[in-house]
mmCIF file of C-alpha atoms in Angstrom:
data_model
loop_
_atom_site.group_PDB
_atom_site.id
_atom_site.type_symbol
_atom_site.label_atom_id
_atom_site.label_comp_id
_atom_site.label_asym_id
_atom_site.label_seq_id
_atom_site.Cartn_x
_atom_site.Cartn_y
_atom_site.Cartn_z
ATOM 1 C CA UNK A 1 1.468 -24.302 7.706
ATOM 2 C CA UNK A 2 2.690 -27.108 5.409
ATOM 3 C CA UNK A 3 3.325 -26.436 1.767
ATOM 4 C CA UNK A 4 0.857 -27.710 -0.773
ATOM 5 C CA UNK A 5 1.961 -30.926 -2.472
ATOM 6 C CA UNK A 6 2.955 -30.852 -6.116
ATOM 7 C CA UNK A 7 4.828 -33.429 -8.215
ATOM 8 C CA UNK A 8 8.490 -32.535 -8.494
ATOM 9 C CA UNK A 9 8.494 -32.822 -12.250
ATOM 10 C CA UNK A 10 6.321 -33.439 -15.278
ATOM 11 C CA UNK A 11 7.198 -33.581 -18.950
ATOM 12 C CA UNK A 12 5.542 -33.564 -22.318
ATOM 13 C CA UNK A 13 6.261 -33.125 -25.980
ATOM 14 C CA UNK A 14 5.374 -30.039 -27.994
ATOM 15 C CA UNK A 15 1.693 -29.999 -28.845
ATOM 16 C CA UNK A 16 0.745 -32.388 -26.076
ATOM 17 C CA UNK A 17 -1.191 -31.612 -22.896
ATOM 18 C CA UNK A 18 0.031 -31.998 -19.343
ATOM 19 C CA UNK A 19 -1.605 -31.624 -15.964
ATOM 20 C CA UNK A 20 0.029 -30.575 -12.711
ATOM 21 C CA UNK A 21 -1.705 -31.419 -9.461
ATOM 22 C CA UNK A 22 -1.679 -29.458 -6.234
ATOM 23 C CA UNK A 23 -2.944 -31.147 -3.088
ATOM 24 C CA UNK A 24 -3.755 -29.371 0.105
ATOM 25 C CA UNK A 25 -6.205 -29.834 2.933
ATOM 26 C CA UNK A 26 -9.741 -28.938 3.859
ATOM 27 C CA UNK A 27 -8.304 -25.813 5.514
ATOM 28 C CA UNK A 28 -6.817 -24.350 2.363
ATOM 29 C CA UNK A 29 -7.416 -25.786 -1.118
ATOM 30 C CA UNK A 30 -10.593 -27.534 -0.067
ATOM 31 C CA UNK A 31 -11.978 -24.540 1.784
ATOM 32 C CA UNK A 32 -11.226 -21.560 -0.446
ATOM 33 C CA UNK A 33 -11.483 -20.913 -4.168
ATOM 34 C CA UNK A 34 -8.560 -18.494 -3.911
ATOM 35 C CA UNK A 35 -6.287 -20.909 -5.718
ATOM 36 C CA UNK A 36 -3.626 -19.483 -8.032
ATOM 37 C CA UNK A 37 -0.927 -20.814 -10.327
ATOM 38 C CA UNK A 38 2.379 -19.150 -11.144
ATOM 39 C CA UNK A 39 4.955 -19.773 -13.852
ATOM 40 C CA UNK A 40 8.583 -19.017 -13.108
ATOM 41 C CA UNK A 41 11.404 -19.134 -15.603
ATOM 42 C CA UNK A 42 14.965 -19.424 -14.236
ATOM 43 C CA UNK A 43 16.199 -16.211 -12.695
ATOM 44 C CA UNK A 44 12.875 -14.466 -13.209
ATOM 45 C CA UNK A 45 10.053 -13.394 -10.953
ATOM 46 C CA UNK A 46 6.920 -15.540 -10.859
ATOM 47 C CA UNK A 47 4.131 -14.759 -13.304
ATOM 48 C CA UNK A 48 0.465 -15.188 -12.404
ATOM 49 C CA UNK A 49 -1.169 -17.652 -14.826
ATOM 50 C CA UNK A 50 -4.414 -18.647 -13.107
ATOM 51 C CA UNK A 51 -6.407 -17.147 -10.231
ATOM 52 C CA UNK A 52 -9.558 -18.155 -8.395
ATOM 53 C CA UNK A 53 -9.111 -21.727 -9.597
ATOM 54 C CA UNK A 54 -9.848 -21.209 -13.270
ATOM 55 C CA UNK A 55 -9.511 -17.544 -14.250
ATOM 56 C CA UNK A 56 -6.773 -16.226 -16.520
ATOM 57 C CA UNK A 57 -5.304 -12.746 -16.161
ATOM 58 C CA UNK A 58 -5.228 -10.646 -19.280
ATOM 59 C CA UNK A 59 -2.557 -11.849 -21.686
ATOM 60 C CA UNK A 60 -2.376 -15.454 -20.505
ATOM 61 C CA UNK A 61 -3.226 -17.807 -23.371
ATOM 62 C CA UNK A 62 -6.268 -20.046 -23.084
ATOM 63 C CA UNK A 63 -3.968 -23.059 -23.390
ATOM 64 C CA UNK A 64 -3.662 -22.664 -19.624
ATOM 65 C CA UNK A 65 -6.632 -23.799 -17.567
ATOM 66 C CA UNK A 66 -7.313 -24.663 -13.957
ATOM 67 C CA UNK A 67 -9.721 -26.777 -11.994
ATOM 68 C CA UNK A 68 -10.331 -28.038 -8.484
ATOM 69 C CA UNK A 69 -11.941 -31.032 -6.869
ATOM 70 C CA UNK A 70 -12.007 -31.344 -3.127
ATOM 71 C CA UNK A 71 -8.554 -30.743 -1.708
ATOM 72 C CA UNK A 72 -6.778 -31.043 -5.055
ATOM 73 C CA UNK A 73 -6.360 -28.411 -7.732
ATOM 74 C CA UNK A 74 -4.966 -28.929 -11.202
ATOM 75 C CA UNK A 75 -3.288 -26.854 -13.874
ATOM 76 C CA UNK A 76 -3.598 -28.107 -17.427
ATOM 77 C CA UNK A 77 -1.455 -26.806 -20.251
ATOM 78 C CA UNK A 78 -2.557 -27.843 -23.708
ATOM 79 C CA UNK A 79 -0.629 -27.476 -26.953
ATOM 80 C CA UNK A 80 2.695 -27.457 -25.123
ATOM 81 C CA UNK A 81 5.262 -25.025 -26.413
ATOM 82 C CA UNK A 82 8.983 -24.818 -25.737
ATOM 83 C CA UNK A 83 8.549 -21.609 -23.770
ATOM 84 C CA UNK A 84 6.205 -23.351 -21.360
ATOM 85 C CA UNK A 85 9.241 -25.073 -19.867
ATOM 86 C CA UNK A 86 9.467 -23.537 -16.415
ATOM 87 C CA UNK A 87 8.679 -24.112 -12.762
ATOM 88 C CA UNK A 88 5.034 -23.927 -11.778
ATOM 89 C CA UNK A 89 3.724 -23.136 -8.306
ATOM 90 C CA UNK A 90 0.227 -23.317 -6.910
ATOM 91 C CA UNK A 91 -0.888 -21.224 -3.986
ATOM 92 C CA UNK A 92 -3.940 -21.064 -1.782
ATOM 93 C CA UNK A 93 -5.359 -18.569 0.639
ATOM 94 C CA UNK A 94 -5.476 -20.189 4.058
ATOM 95 C CA UNK A 95 -7.065 -17.621 6.306
ATOM 96 C CA UNK A 96 -5.513 -15.322 8.832
ATOM 97 C CA UNK A 97 -5.030 -17.857 11.620
ATOM 98 C CA UNK A 98 -2.650 -20.090 9.712
ATOM 99 C CA UNK A 99 -0.699 -17.447 7.838
ATOM 100 C CA UNK A 100 -2.792 -16.222 4.932
ATOM 101 C CA UNK A 101 -1.066 -17.845 1.947
ATOM 102 C CA UNK A 102 0.574 -21.199 1.333
ATOM 103 C CA UNK A 103 2.496 -22.182 -1.787
ATOM 104 C CA UNK A 104 3.143 -25.548 -3.320
ATOM 105 C CA UNK A 105 6.656 -26.913 -3.511
ATOM 106 C CA UNK A 106 6.798 -26.341 -7.243
ATOM 107 C CA UNK A 107 6.801 -28.544 -10.346
ATOM 108 C CA UNK A 108 9.476 -28.464 -13.012
ATOM 109 C CA UNK A 109 7.883 -28.778 -16.450
ATOM 110 C CA UNK A 110 10.177 -30.106 -19.143
ATOM 111 C CA UNK A 111 9.151 -29.824 -22.779
ATOM 112 C CA UNK A 112 10.860 -32.717 -24.516
ATOM 113 C CA UNK B 1 3.915 1.045 -16.613
ATOM 114 C CA UNK B 2 3.405 -0.630 -13.257
ATOM 115 C CA UNK B 3 6.715 -1.405 -11.622
ATOM 116 C CA UNK B 4 8.076 -2.675 -8.316
ATOM 117 C CA UNK B 5 11.792 -2.436 -7.587
ATOM 118 C CA UNK B 6 13.329 -4.093 -4.542
ATOM 119 C CA UNK B 7 16.640 -3.071 -3.025
ATOM 120 C CA UNK B 8 18.629 -3.425 0.162
ATOM 121 C CA UNK B 9 19.664 -7.037 -0.081
ATOM 122 C CA UNK B 10 23.145 -8.165 0.836
ATOM 123 C CA UNK B 11 25.207 -10.422 3.028
ATOM 124 C CA UNK B 12 24.906 -10.432 6.778
ATOM 125 C CA UNK B 13 25.964 -12.648 9.666
ATOM 126 C CA UNK B 14 23.469 -14.607 11.738
ATOM 127 C CA UNK B 15 21.844 -12.332 14.262
ATOM 128 C CA UNK B 16 22.279 -9.304 12.049
ATOM 129 C CA UNK B 17 19.709 -6.970 10.523
ATOM 130 C CA UNK B 18 18.760 -5.721 7.079
ATOM 131 C CA UNK B 19 16.099 -3.403 5.736
ATOM 132 C CA UNK B 20 14.723 -4.135 2.307
ATOM 133 C CA UNK B 21 12.873 -1.566 0.246
ATOM 134 C CA UNK B 22 10.291 -1.920 -2.487
ATOM 135 C CA UNK B 23 9.733 1.177 -4.618
ATOM 136 C CA UNK B 24 6.530 1.312 -6.625
ATOM 137 C CA UNK B 25 5.536 3.291 -9.680
ATOM 138 C CA UNK B 26 2.527 3.308 -11.956
ATOM 139 C CA UNK B 27 0.230 1.943 -9.263
ATOM 140 C CA UNK B 28 -2.183 3.508 -6.775
ATOM 141 C CA UNK B 29 0.286 2.845 -3.986
ATOM 142 C CA UNK B 30 -1.816 4.314 -1.191
ATOM 143 C CA UNK B 31 -4.610 1.839 -1.959
ATOM 144 C CA UNK B 32 -2.381 -1.190 -2.426
ATOM 145 C CA UNK B 33 -1.968 -4.079 -0.032
ATOM 146 C CA UNK B 34 1.577 -5.283 -0.559
ATOM 147 C CA UNK B 35 3.027 -8.687 0.157
ATOM 148 C CA UNK B 36 6.568 -10.011 0.611
ATOM 149 C CA UNK B 37 7.357 -13.463 -0.769
ATOM 150 C CA UNK B 38 10.756 -15.122 -0.546
ATOM 151 C CA UNK B 39 12.497 -17.950 -2.333
ATOM 152 C CA UNK B 40 15.485 -19.774 -0.897
ATOM 153 C CA UNK B 41 18.107 -20.879 -3.439
ATOM 154 C CA UNK B 42 16.759 -23.789 -5.440
ATOM 155 C CA UNK B 43 13.591 -23.893 -3.357
ATOM 156 C CA UNK B 44 9.969 -22.889 -3.708
ATOM 157 C CA UNK B 45 8.081 -19.722 -2.918
ATOM 158 C CA UNK B 46 7.248 -18.801 0.661
ATOM 159 C CA UNK B 47 4.829 -16.125 1.841
ATOM 160 C CA UNK B 48 6.531 -13.806 4.331
ATOM 161 C CA UNK B 49 3.963 -11.166 5.226
ATOM 162 C CA UNK B 50 1.647 -8.429 4.068
ATOM 163 C CA UNK B 51 0.658 -4.877 4.899
ATOM 164 C CA UNK B 52 -2.766 -3.431 4.188
ATOM 165 C CA UNK B 53 -3.364 0.071 2.876
ATOM 166 C CA UNK B 54 -3.144 2.966 5.305
ATOM 167 C CA UNK B 55 -6.882 3.570 4.976
ATOM 168 C CA UNK B 56 -7.349 0.072 6.373
ATOM 169 C CA UNK B 57 -4.971 0.690 9.217
ATOM 170 C CA UNK B 58 -1.771 -0.513 7.547
ATOM 171 C CA UNK B 59 -2.385 -3.767 9.377
ATOM 172 C CA UNK B 60 0.313 -6.384 9.027
ATOM 173 C CA UNK B 61 0.325 -10.170 9.099
ATOM 174 C CA UNK B 62 3.380 -12.395 9.113
ATOM 175 C CA UNK B 63 4.314 -15.992 8.486
ATOM 176 C CA UNK B 64 5.187 -18.028 11.556
ATOM 177 C CA UNK B 65 8.894 -18.500 10.674
ATOM 178 C CA UNK B 66 9.508 -14.732 10.646
ATOM 179 C CA UNK B 67 6.953 -13.430 13.118
ATOM 180 C CA UNK B 68 8.594 -11.360 15.823
ATOM 181 C CA UNK B 69 11.729 -10.861 13.746
ATOM 182 C CA UNK B 70 10.439 -8.867 10.781
ATOM 183 C CA UNK B 71 8.386 -5.705 10.411
ATOM 184 C CA UNK B 72 6.679 -4.493 7.276
ATOM 185 C CA UNK B 73 6.029 -0.775 7.005
ATOM 186 C CA UNK B 74 5.119 1.700 4.295
ATOM 187 C CA UNK B 75 5.744 5.312 3.374
ATOM 188 C CA UNK B 76 2.983 6.294 0.996
ATOM 189 C CA UNK B 77 4.579 9.711 0.363
ATOM 190 C CA UNK B 78 7.570 7.900 -1.121
ATOM 191 C CA UNK B 79 5.520 5.045 -2.596
ATOM 192 C CA UNK B 80 7.901 2.702 -0.866
ATOM 193 C CA UNK B 81 7.437 -0.430 1.205
ATOM 194 C CA UNK B 82 9.951 -1.689 3.745
ATOM 195 C CA UNK B 83 10.832 -5.049 5.254
ATOM 196 C CA UNK B 84 12.914 -4.694 8.397
ATOM 197 C CA UNK B 85 14.522 -8.011 9.233
ATOM 198 C CA UNK B 86 16.217 -8.580 12.596
ATOM 199 C CA UNK B 87 17.837 -11.579 14.284
ATOM 200 C CA UNK B 88 18.507 -13.038 10.869
ATOM 201 C CA UNK B 89 19.037 -16.772 10.575
ATOM 202 C CA UNK B 90 20.833 -18.809 7.923
ATOM 203 C CA UNK B 91 17.462 -20.116 6.795
ATOM 204 C CA UNK B 92 16.397 -16.559 5.921
ATOM 205 C CA UNK B 93 18.766 -16.711 2.962
ATOM 206 C CA UNK B 94 16.565 -16.116 -0.076
ATOM 207 C CA UNK B 95 15.519 -13.814 -2.850
ATOM 208 C CA UNK B 96 12.886 -11.481 -1.462
ATOM 209 C CA UNK B 97 10.102 -10.263 -3.747
ATOM 210 C CA UNK B 98 7.446 -7.648 -3.134
ATOM 211 C CA UNK B 99 4.193 -8.247 -4.938
ATOM 212 C CA UNK B 100 0.706 -6.807 -5.371
ATOM 213 C CA UNK B 101 -2.504 -8.693 -6.027
ATOM 214 C CA UNK B 102 -4.520 -8.491 -9.212
ATOM 215 C CA UNK B 103 -7.383 -6.017 -9.494
ATOM 216 C CA UNK B 104 -10.065 -7.011 -11.998
ATOM 217 C CA UNK B 105 -12.979 -4.659 -12.411
ATOM 218 C CA UNK B 106 -14.073 -3.610 -8.957
ATOM 219 C CA UNK B 107 -12.554 -6.602 -7.202
ATOM 220 C CA UNK B 108 -8.992 -6.731 -5.938
ATOM 221 C CA UNK B 109 -7.257 -9.891 -4.813
ATOM 222 C CA UNK B 110 -5.313 -8.540 -1.906
ATOM 223 C CA UNK B 111 -4.134 -11.799 -0.368
ATOM 224 C CA UNK B 112 -4.003 -14.047 -3.394
ATOM 225 C CA UNK B 113 -3.493 -13.769 -7.159
ATOM 226 C CA UNK B 114 -0.213 -11.853 -6.998
ATOM 227 C CA UNK B 115 0.039 -10.205 -10.391
ATOM 228 C CA UNK B 116 2.722 -7.539 -10.064
ATOM 229 C CA UNK B 117 6.175 -8.612 -8.922
ATOM 230 C CA UNK B 118 9.500 -6.916 -8.477
ATOM 231 C CA UNK B 119 12.734 -8.429 -9.731
ATOM 232 C CA UNK B 120 13.716 -9.520 -6.241
ATOM 233 C CA UNK B 121 16.637 -8.742 -3.965
ATOM 234 C CA UNK B 122 18.996 -11.371 -2.562
ATOM 235 C CA UNK B 123 19.610 -11.744 1.159
ATOM 236 C CA UNK B 124 22.434 -14.025 2.231
ATOM 237 C CA UNK B 125 22.936 -14.930 5.875
ATOM 238 C CA UNK B 126 26.174 -16.777 6.538
ATOM 239 C CA UNK B 127 28.789 -17.039 9.193
#
């Protein structure tokens, strides 16, 4: 099962908005709405930011939003803050035949 | 407070074995489906495998790169999950995390939306 495709890096200034894409196939991103996004600061465990494409767990600010179109999902962060600088990973359920879960390669977000 | 704590990592030669543990607290462990995710140094996240709750047969599923070499098991009396890794390869070098999916209302995301994570334990395979 190939990893989902994410840009290696994105950047933005404080207060701006950025979008990170996550491209899969019709067998994963395009087939299931079990699409999640994780934030990971250096040396820390991942933190769930978005689930089921566009839902936020309790405590995640509404500056974080998700969407999906076809085989591509997107994470948008508005009103960028310094603490948003981190690695971001998407993941999709893929079904039991192909190994249940596939992650993206990760995107490094730099807040300028 | 919900908490997962991994242990058992270390250094081992190719072909060797290690058993990782994941101790849980503050969670209904006997109902939880628990997943292992790993992260090689400087690399992305990789799903390793998952075990269902005992009431659902403690069924396991594994990623292709580790299938046949790793076994996930659980001891609900100790609220502890295990990852037995055999025939270790250099490419198994990674931080290994145990994680549990989010439960919202009556719905639990067993195989996606991993909300609770441990701090990870490092496994290094080198000759």
